[in-house]
């Protein structure tokens, strides 16, 4: 199967200052083992690309609490007081991106596109400094692709060649982030022989996955 590595080996691959995509929606579908190992590592100045800031003890929260994060790019910070406090103090830079725009920027990076055109954000602070392009008489913001050095994703099952499947709403950002990073590290709940996962249940093909970690409690 793909190169199997320990949590410690995965963390050692991620340098200070890296851009890291982290899957999950309010902590659902987040690779918790990787998050806690990275939080305990003392890494610094990470740029985290996440849907939301979750809560202090879930999702990206442990990384924020541990002081690993320098910049947060995501759609929501409303229920994580740690992020709000560190944003106000200047310890963390926060770039808020509308959720639909966020996922499409990630998709654009994964598909090799030069960006997306969206009306979302026109006439607001979101539009400041961005190019406006007119299509059929209607204005659109040009939003550029969003790519990362690493994508840390969670999966329900992984087979011996790295094919991944997800469970219900825990799918969320996992498949799209697996397209848009230089190195993809997957943390599955179980590793199974090839053939156990039906082909039509594979949401992320193994060719996109660089490393696999067996999920720990």
PDB file of C-alpha atoms in Angstrom:
ATOM      1  CA  UNK A   1       0.000   0.000   0.000  1.00  0.00           C
ATOM      2  CA  UNK A   2       1.023   3.635   0.111  1.00  0.00           C
ATOM      3  CA  UNK A   3       3.813   4.543   2.467  1.00  0.00           C
ATOM      4  CA  UNK A   4       2.445   3.977   5.967  1.00  0.00           C
ATOM      5  CA  UNK A   5       3.865   6.387   8.521  1.00  0.00           C
ATOM      6  CA  UNK A   6       3.410   7.063  12.211  1.00  0.00           C
ATOM      7  CA  UNK A   7       1.911  10.215  13.619  1.00  0.00           C
ATOM      8  CA  UNK A   8       5.396  11.269  14.690  1.00  0.00           C
ATOM      9  CA  UNK A   9       6.763  10.817  11.174  1.00  0.00           C
ATOM     10  CA  UNK A  10       3.862  12.785   9.722  1.00  0.00           C
ATOM     11  CA  UNK A  11       4.413  15.681  12.096  1.00  0.00           C
ATOM     12  CA  UNK A  12       8.145  15.702  11.347  1.00  0.00           C
ATOM     13  CA  UNK A  13       7.351  16.233   7.648  1.00  0.00           C
ATOM     14  CA  UNK A  14       5.488  19.481   8.312  1.00  0.00           C
ATOM     15  CA  UNK A  15       7.880  22.427   8.788  1.00  0.00           C
ATOM     16  CA  UNK A  16       7.278  25.686  10.602  1.00  0.00           C
ATOM     17  CA  UNK A  17       5.501  28.150   8.323  1.00  0.00           C
ATOM     18  CA  UNK A  18       3.763  25.494   6.213  1.00  0.00           C
ATOM     19  CA  UNK A  19       0.365  26.021   4.598  1.00  0.00           C
ATOM     20  CA  UNK A  20      -1.877  23.237   5.881  1.00  0.00           C
ATOM     21  CA  UNK A  21      -5.407  22.303   4.846  1.00  0.00           C
ATOM     22  CA  UNK A  22      -7.402  20.616   7.594  1.00  0.00           C
ATOM     23  CA  UNK A  23     -10.666  18.880   6.792  1.00  0.00           C
ATOM     24  CA  UNK A  24     -13.750  18.991   8.956  1.00  0.00           C
ATOM     25  CA  UNK A  25     -16.948  20.895   9.676  1.00  0.00           C
ATOM     26  CA  UNK A  26     -17.111  21.954  13.331  1.00  0.00           C
ATOM     27  CA  UNK A  27     -14.697  19.108  14.040  1.00  0.00           C
ATOM     28  CA  UNK A  28     -16.718  16.466  12.184  1.00  0.00           C
ATOM     29  CA  UNK A  29     -14.487  14.740   9.624  1.00  0.00           C
ATOM     30  CA  UNK A  30     -11.252  16.071  11.169  1.00  0.00           C
ATOM     31  CA  UNK A  31      -8.180  13.809  11.620  1.00  0.00           C
ATOM     32  CA  UNK A  32      -8.004  14.220  15.393  1.00  0.00           C
ATOM     33  CA  UNK A  33      -4.865  12.138  15.913  1.00  0.00           C
ATOM     34  CA  UNK A  34      -2.903  14.288  13.489  1.00  0.00           C
ATOM     35  CA  UNK A  35      -4.260  17.488  15.017  1.00  0.00           C
ATOM     36  CA  UNK A  36      -3.261  16.575  18.561  1.00  0.00           C
ATOM     37  CA  UNK A  37       0.152  15.262  17.505  1.00  0.00           C
ATOM     38  CA  UNK A  38       0.839  18.459  15.564  1.00  0.00           C
ATOM     39  CA  UNK A  39      -0.373  20.596  18.474  1.00  0.00           C
ATOM     40  CA  UNK A  40       2.020  18.805  20.825  1.00  0.00           C
ATOM     41  CA  UNK A  41       4.964  19.213  18.452  1.00  0.00           C
ATOM     42  CA  UNK A  42       5.688  22.890  19.045  1.00  0.00           C
ATOM     43  CA  UNK A  43       5.370  23.808  15.353  1.00  0.00           C
ATOM     44  CA  UNK A  44       5.028  27.524  14.678  1.00  0.00           C
ATOM     45  CA  UNK A  45       3.691  30.001  12.119  1.00  0.00           C
ATOM     46  CA  UNK A  46       1.358  27.581  10.339  1.00  0.00           C
ATOM     47  CA  UNK A  47      -1.213  28.918   7.913  1.00  0.00           C
ATOM     48  CA  UNK A  48      -4.326  26.807   8.445  1.00  0.00           C
ATOM     49  CA  UNK A  49      -6.912  26.549   5.691  1.00  0.00           C
ATOM     50  CA  UNK A  50     -10.052  25.219   7.345  1.00  0.00           C
ATOM     51  CA  UNK A  51     -13.786  25.586   6.878  1.00  0.00           C
ATOM     52  CA  UNK A  52     -14.249  26.913  10.414  1.00  0.00           C
ATOM     53  CA  UNK A  53     -12.426  27.436  13.702  1.00  0.00           C
ATOM     54  CA  UNK A  54     -14.636  24.871  15.481  1.00  0.00           C
ATOM     55  CA  UNK A  55     -14.205  25.050  19.278  1.00  0.00           C
ATOM     56  CA  UNK A  56     -11.101  25.227  21.494  1.00  0.00           C
ATOM     57  CA  UNK A  57     -10.887  21.445  21.873  1.00  0.00           C
ATOM     58  CA  UNK A  58     -12.121  20.331  18.441  1.00  0.00           C
ATOM     59  CA  UNK A  59     -11.114  20.795  14.818  1.00  0.00           C
ATOM     60  CA  UNK A  60      -8.287  23.305  14.475  1.00  0.00           C
ATOM     61  CA  UNK A  61      -8.853  24.453  18.070  1.00  0.00           C
ATOM     62  CA  UNK A  62      -5.992  22.500  19.710  1.00  0.00           C
ATOM     63  CA  UNK A  63      -3.521  23.949  17.181  1.00  0.00           C
ATOM     64  CA  UNK A  64      -4.674  27.476  17.956  1.00  0.00           C
ATOM     65  CA  UNK A  65      -4.493  26.851  21.707  1.00  0.00           C
ATOM     66  CA  UNK A  66      -0.959  25.453  21.354  1.00  0.00           C
ATOM     67  CA  UNK A  67       0.256  28.559  19.521  1.00  0.00           C
ATOM     68  CA  UNK A  68       0.982  26.745  16.261  1.00  0.00           C
ATOM     69  CA  UNK A  69      -1.141  28.988  14.038  1.00  0.00           C
ATOM     70  CA  UNK A  70      -0.041  32.332  12.568  1.00  0.00           C
ATOM     71  CA  UNK A  71      -2.773  32.698   9.956  1.00  0.00           C
ATOM     72  CA  UNK A  72      -6.291  31.283   9.711  1.00  0.00           C
ATOM     73  CA  UNK A  73      -8.143  31.120   6.390  1.00  0.00           C
ATOM     74  CA  UNK A  74     -11.737  29.979   6.742  1.00  0.00           C
ATOM     75  CA  UNK A  75     -15.390  30.905   6.755  1.00  0.00           C
ATOM     76  CA  UNK A  76     -16.301  31.110  10.451  1.00  0.00           C
ATOM     77  CA  UNK A  77     -14.677  31.777  13.842  1.00  0.00           C
ATOM     78  CA  UNK A  78     -17.817  32.542  15.846  1.00  0.00           C
ATOM     79  CA  UNK A  79     -17.677  29.717  18.403  1.00  0.00           C
ATOM     80  CA  UNK A  80     -13.939  29.648  19.108  1.00  0.00           C
ATOM     81  CA  UNK A  81     -13.060  32.375  21.637  1.00  0.00           C
ATOM     82  CA  UNK A  82      -9.348  31.504  21.398  1.00  0.00           C
ATOM     83  CA  UNK A  83      -9.240  32.524  17.723  1.00  0.00           C
ATOM     84  CA  UNK A  84     -11.233  35.671  18.407  1.00  0.00           C
ATOM     85  CA  UNK A  85      -8.917  36.683  21.259  1.00  0.00           C
ATOM     86  CA  UNK A  86      -5.741  36.013  19.294  1.00  0.00           C
ATOM     87  CA  UNK A  87      -7.128  37.867  16.264  1.00  0.00           C
ATOM     88  CA  UNK A  88      -7.820  40.953  18.376  1.00  0.00           C
ATOM     89  CA  UNK A  89      -4.337  40.820  19.911  1.00  0.00           C
ATOM     90  CA  UNK A  90      -2.690  40.420  16.502  1.00  0.00           C
ATOM     91  CA  UNK A  91      -1.247  37.005  17.345  1.00  0.00           C
ATOM     92  CA  UNK A  92      -3.263  35.393  14.549  1.00  0.00           C
ATOM     93  CA  UNK A  93      -4.130  36.884  11.171  1.00  0.00           C
ATOM     94  CA  UNK A  94      -7.648  35.913  10.099  1.00  0.00           C
ATOM     95  CA  UNK A  95      -8.807  35.857   6.483  1.00  0.00           C
ATOM     96  CA  UNK A  96     -12.542  35.233   6.367  1.00  0.00           C
ATOM     97  CA  UNK A  97     -13.802  33.695   3.123  1.00  0.00           C
ATOM     98  CA  UNK A  98     -17.461  32.957   2.351  1.00  0.00           C
ATOM     99  CA  UNK A  99     -17.939  29.205   2.600  1.00  0.00           C
ATOM    100  CA  UNK A 100     -18.963  28.645  -1.014  1.00  0.00           C
ATOM    101  CA  UNK A 101     -16.074  30.782  -2.221  1.00  0.00           C
ATOM    102  CA  UNK A 102     -13.674  28.897   0.050  1.00  0.00           C
ATOM    103  CA  UNK A 103     -14.520  25.478  -1.324  1.00  0.00           C
ATOM    104  CA  UNK A 104     -14.501  26.719  -4.925  1.00  0.00           C
ATOM    105  CA  UNK A 105     -11.074  28.336  -4.469  1.00  0.00           C
ATOM    106  CA  UNK A 106      -9.770  25.003  -3.190  1.00  0.00           C
ATOM    107  CA  UNK A 107     -11.448  23.202  -6.079  1.00  0.00           C
ATOM    108  CA  UNK A 108      -9.899  25.650  -8.547  1.00  0.00           C
ATOM    109  CA  UNK A 109      -6.438  24.831  -7.197  1.00  0.00           C
ATOM    110  CA  UNK A 110      -7.114  21.123  -7.470  1.00  0.00           C
ATOM    111  CA  UNK A 111      -8.382  21.402 -11.028  1.00  0.00           C
ATOM    112  CA  UNK A 112      -5.576  23.664 -12.244  1.00  0.00           C
ATOM    113  CA  UNK A 113      -7.834  26.661 -12.836  1.00  0.00           C
ATOM    114  CA  UNK A 114      -6.720  30.276 -12.649  1.00  0.00           C
ATOM    115  CA  UNK A 115      -9.511  31.211 -10.254  1.00  0.00           C
ATOM    116  CA  UNK A 116     -13.277  31.500  -9.976  1.00  0.00           C
ATOM    117  CA  UNK A 117     -15.748  34.274 -10.685  1.00  0.00           C
ATOM    118  CA  UNK A 118     -18.372  34.944  -8.010  1.00  0.00           C
ATOM    119  CA  UNK A 119     -20.779  37.765  -7.167  1.00  0.00           C
ATOM    120  CA  UNK A 120     -20.432  36.961  -3.460  1.00  0.00           C
ATOM    121  CA  UNK A 121     -18.692  39.774  -1.629  1.00  0.00           C
ATOM    122  CA  UNK A 122     -19.268  42.541  -4.173  1.00  0.00           C
ATOM    123  CA  UNK A 123     -19.699  45.866  -2.428  1.00  0.00           C
ATOM    124  CA  UNK A 124     -18.229  44.575   0.843  1.00  0.00           C
ATOM    125  CA  UNK A 125     -14.828  44.453   2.549  1.00  0.00           C
ATOM    126  CA  UNK A 126     -14.306  41.074   0.874  1.00  0.00           C
ATOM    127  CA  UNK A 127     -13.926  42.868  -2.476  1.00  0.00           C
ATOM    128  CA  UNK A 128     -11.183  45.278  -1.407  1.00  0.00           C
ATOM    129  CA  UNK A 129      -8.116  44.972  -3.621  1.00  0.00           C
ATOM    130  CA  UNK A 130      -9.634  42.287  -5.838  1.00  0.00           C
ATOM    131  CA  UNK A 131     -10.194  42.355  -9.568  1.00  0.00           C
ATOM    132  CA  UNK A 132     -13.762  42.754 -10.812  1.00  0.00           C
ATOM    133  CA  UNK A 133     -14.563  41.108 -14.140  1.00  0.00           C
ATOM    134  CA  UNK A 134     -17.730  41.796 -16.122  1.00  0.00           C
ATOM    135  CA  UNK A 135     -19.510  38.889 -17.802  1.00  0.00           C
ATOM    136  CA  UNK A 136     -22.609  39.586 -19.923  1.00  0.00           C
ATOM    137  CA  UNK A 137     -22.990  42.929 -18.200  1.00  0.00           C
ATOM    138  CA  UNK A 138     -22.769  41.528 -14.678  1.00  0.00           C
ATOM    139  CA  UNK A 139     -19.812  42.119 -12.308  1.00  0.00           C
ATOM    140  CA  UNK A 140     -17.982  39.252 -10.624  1.00  0.00           C
ATOM    141  CA  UNK A 141     -15.062  39.073  -8.205  1.00  0.00           C
ATOM    142  CA  UNK A 142     -12.033  37.117  -9.335  1.00  0.00           C
ATOM    143  CA  UNK A 143     -11.088  34.816  -6.460  1.00  0.00           C
ATOM    144  CA  UNK A 144      -7.740  33.099  -6.847  1.00  0.00           C
ATOM    145  CA  UNK A 145      -7.012  29.380  -6.231  1.00  0.00           C
ATOM    146  CA  UNK A 146      -6.191  28.253  -2.722  1.00  0.00           C
ATOM    147  CA  UNK A 147      -3.493  25.588  -2.469  1.00  0.00           C
ATOM    148  CA  UNK A 148      -1.538  24.107   0.445  1.00  0.00           C
ATOM    149  CA  UNK A 149       1.724  22.333   1.143  1.00  0.00           C
ATOM    150  CA  UNK A 150      -0.096  19.638   3.130  1.00  0.00           C
ATOM    151  CA  UNK A 151      -3.667  18.375   3.402  1.00  0.00           C
ATOM    152  CA  UNK A 152      -4.561  16.489   6.574  1.00  0.00           C
ATOM    153  CA  UNK A 153      -7.735  14.537   5.964  1.00  0.00           C
ATOM    154  CA  UNK A 154      -9.826  11.965   7.803  1.00  0.00           C
ATOM    155  CA  UNK A 155     -11.484   8.888   6.290  1.00  0.00           C
ATOM    156  CA  UNK A 156     -13.790   6.106   7.369  1.00  0.00           C
ATOM    157  CA  UNK A 157     -11.889   3.411   5.472  1.00  0.00           C
ATOM    158  CA  UNK A 158      -8.705   3.112   3.434  1.00  0.00           C
ATOM    159  CA  UNK A 159      -7.608   0.114   1.382  1.00  0.00           C
ATOM    160  CA  UNK A 160      -4.090  -1.133   0.714  1.00  0.00           C
ATOM    161  CA  UNK A 161      -3.621   1.161  -2.292  1.00  0.00           C
ATOM    162  CA  UNK A 162      -4.878   4.303  -0.541  1.00  0.00           C
ATOM    163  CA  UNK A 163      -8.450   4.532  -1.843  1.00  0.00           C
ATOM    164  CA  UNK A 164     -10.573   6.399   0.695  1.00  0.00           C
ATOM    165  CA  UNK A 165     -14.218   6.417   1.635  1.00  0.00           C
ATOM    166  CA  UNK A 166     -16.016   8.711   4.071  1.00  0.00           C
ATOM    167  CA  UNK A 167     -19.076   8.475   6.304  1.00  0.00           C
ATOM    168  CA  UNK A 168     -22.089  10.698   5.617  1.00  0.00           C
ATOM    169  CA  UNK A 169     -21.543  14.367   6.581  1.00  0.00           C
ATOM    170  CA  UNK A 170     -17.959  13.626   7.666  1.00  0.00           C
ATOM    171  CA  UNK A 171     -17.177  13.683   3.928  1.00  0.00           C
ATOM    172  CA  UNK A 172     -17.409  17.501   3.847  1.00  0.00           C
ATOM    173  CA  UNK A 173     -14.067  19.069   2.787  1.00  0.00           C
ATOM    174  CA  UNK A 174     -12.013  15.861   2.696  1.00  0.00           C
ATOM    175  CA  UNK A 175     -12.269  14.960  -1.023  1.00  0.00           C
ATOM    176  CA  UNK A 176     -11.761  18.498  -2.297  1.00  0.00           C
ATOM    177  CA  UNK A 177      -8.759  19.196  -0.047  1.00  0.00           C
ATOM    178  CA  UNK A 178      -7.144  15.957  -1.225  1.00  0.00           C
ATOM    179  CA  UNK A 179      -6.972  17.546  -4.683  1.00  0.00           C
ATOM    180  CA  UNK A 180      -5.309  20.781  -3.667  1.00  0.00           C
ATOM    181  CA  UNK A 181      -2.159  20.020  -1.663  1.00  0.00           C
ATOM    182  CA  UNK A 182       1.351  18.935  -2.540  1.00  0.00           C
ATOM    183  CA  UNK A 183       1.319  16.210   0.138  1.00  0.00           C
ATOM    184  CA  UNK A 184      -1.854  14.439   1.297  1.00  0.00           C
ATOM    185  CA  UNK A 185      -1.808  12.596   4.618  1.00  0.00           C
ATOM    186  CA  UNK A 186      -4.876  10.502   5.414  1.00  0.00           C
ATOM    187  CA  UNK A 187      -5.923   9.271   8.833  1.00  0.00           C
ATOM    188  CA  UNK A 188      -8.497   6.472   8.360  1.00  0.00           C
ATOM    189  CA  UNK A 189     -10.452   4.690  11.056  1.00  0.00           C
ATOM    190  CA  UNK A 190      -9.594   1.360   9.443  1.00  0.00           C
ATOM    191  CA  UNK A 191      -7.350  -0.079   6.741  1.00  0.00           C
ATOM    192  CA  UNK A 192      -8.895  -2.889   4.701  1.00  0.00           C
ATOM    193  CA  UNK A 193      -7.832  -5.148   1.809  1.00  0.00           C
ATOM    194  CA  UNK A 194      -8.366  -4.031  -1.762  1.00  0.00           C
ATOM    195  CA  UNK A 195     -11.901  -4.939  -2.839  1.00  0.00           C
ATOM    196  CA  UNK A 196     -13.566  -4.349   0.509  1.00  0.00           C
ATOM    197  CA  UNK A 197     -14.432  -0.791  -0.517  1.00  0.00           C
ATOM    198  CA  UNK A 198     -16.788  -0.958  -3.538  1.00  0.00           C
ATOM    199  CA  UNK A 199     -15.413   1.069  -6.470  1.00  0.00           C
ATOM    200  CA  UNK A 200     -18.429   3.384  -6.499  1.00  0.00           C
ATOM    201  CA  UNK A 201     -17.888   4.139  -2.782  1.00  0.00           C
ATOM    202  CA  UNK A 202     -14.370   5.498  -3.332  1.00  0.00           C
ATOM    203  CA  UNK A 203     -14.487   9.268  -2.861  1.00  0.00           C
ATOM    204  CA  UNK A 204     -10.729   9.900  -3.016  1.00  0.00           C
ATOM    205  CA  UNK A 205      -8.648   7.622  -5.275  1.00  0.00           C
ATOM    206  CA  UNK A 206      -5.385   6.330  -3.888  1.00  0.00           C
ATOM    207  CA  UNK A 207      -3.305   8.114  -6.523  1.00  0.00           C
ATOM    208  CA  UNK A 208      -3.986  11.354  -4.618  1.00  0.00           C
ATOM    209  CA  UNK A 209      -2.899  10.015  -1.224  1.00  0.00           C
ATOM    210  CA  UNK A 210       0.786  10.178  -0.303  1.00  0.00           C
ATOM    211  CA  UNK A 211       0.747   8.788   3.234  1.00  0.00           C
ATOM    212  CA  UNK A 212      -1.658   6.853   5.434  1.00  0.00           C
ATOM    213  CA  UNK A 213      -1.850   6.687   9.213  1.00  0.00           C
ATOM    214  CA  UNK A 214      -3.985   4.208  11.061  1.00  0.00           C
ATOM    215  CA  UNK A 215      -6.317   6.216  13.231  1.00  0.00           C
ATOM    216  CA  UNK A 216      -5.665   6.054  16.964  1.00  0.00           C
ATOM    217  CA  UNK A 217      -8.032   6.590  19.837  1.00  0.00           C
TER     218      UNK A 217
END
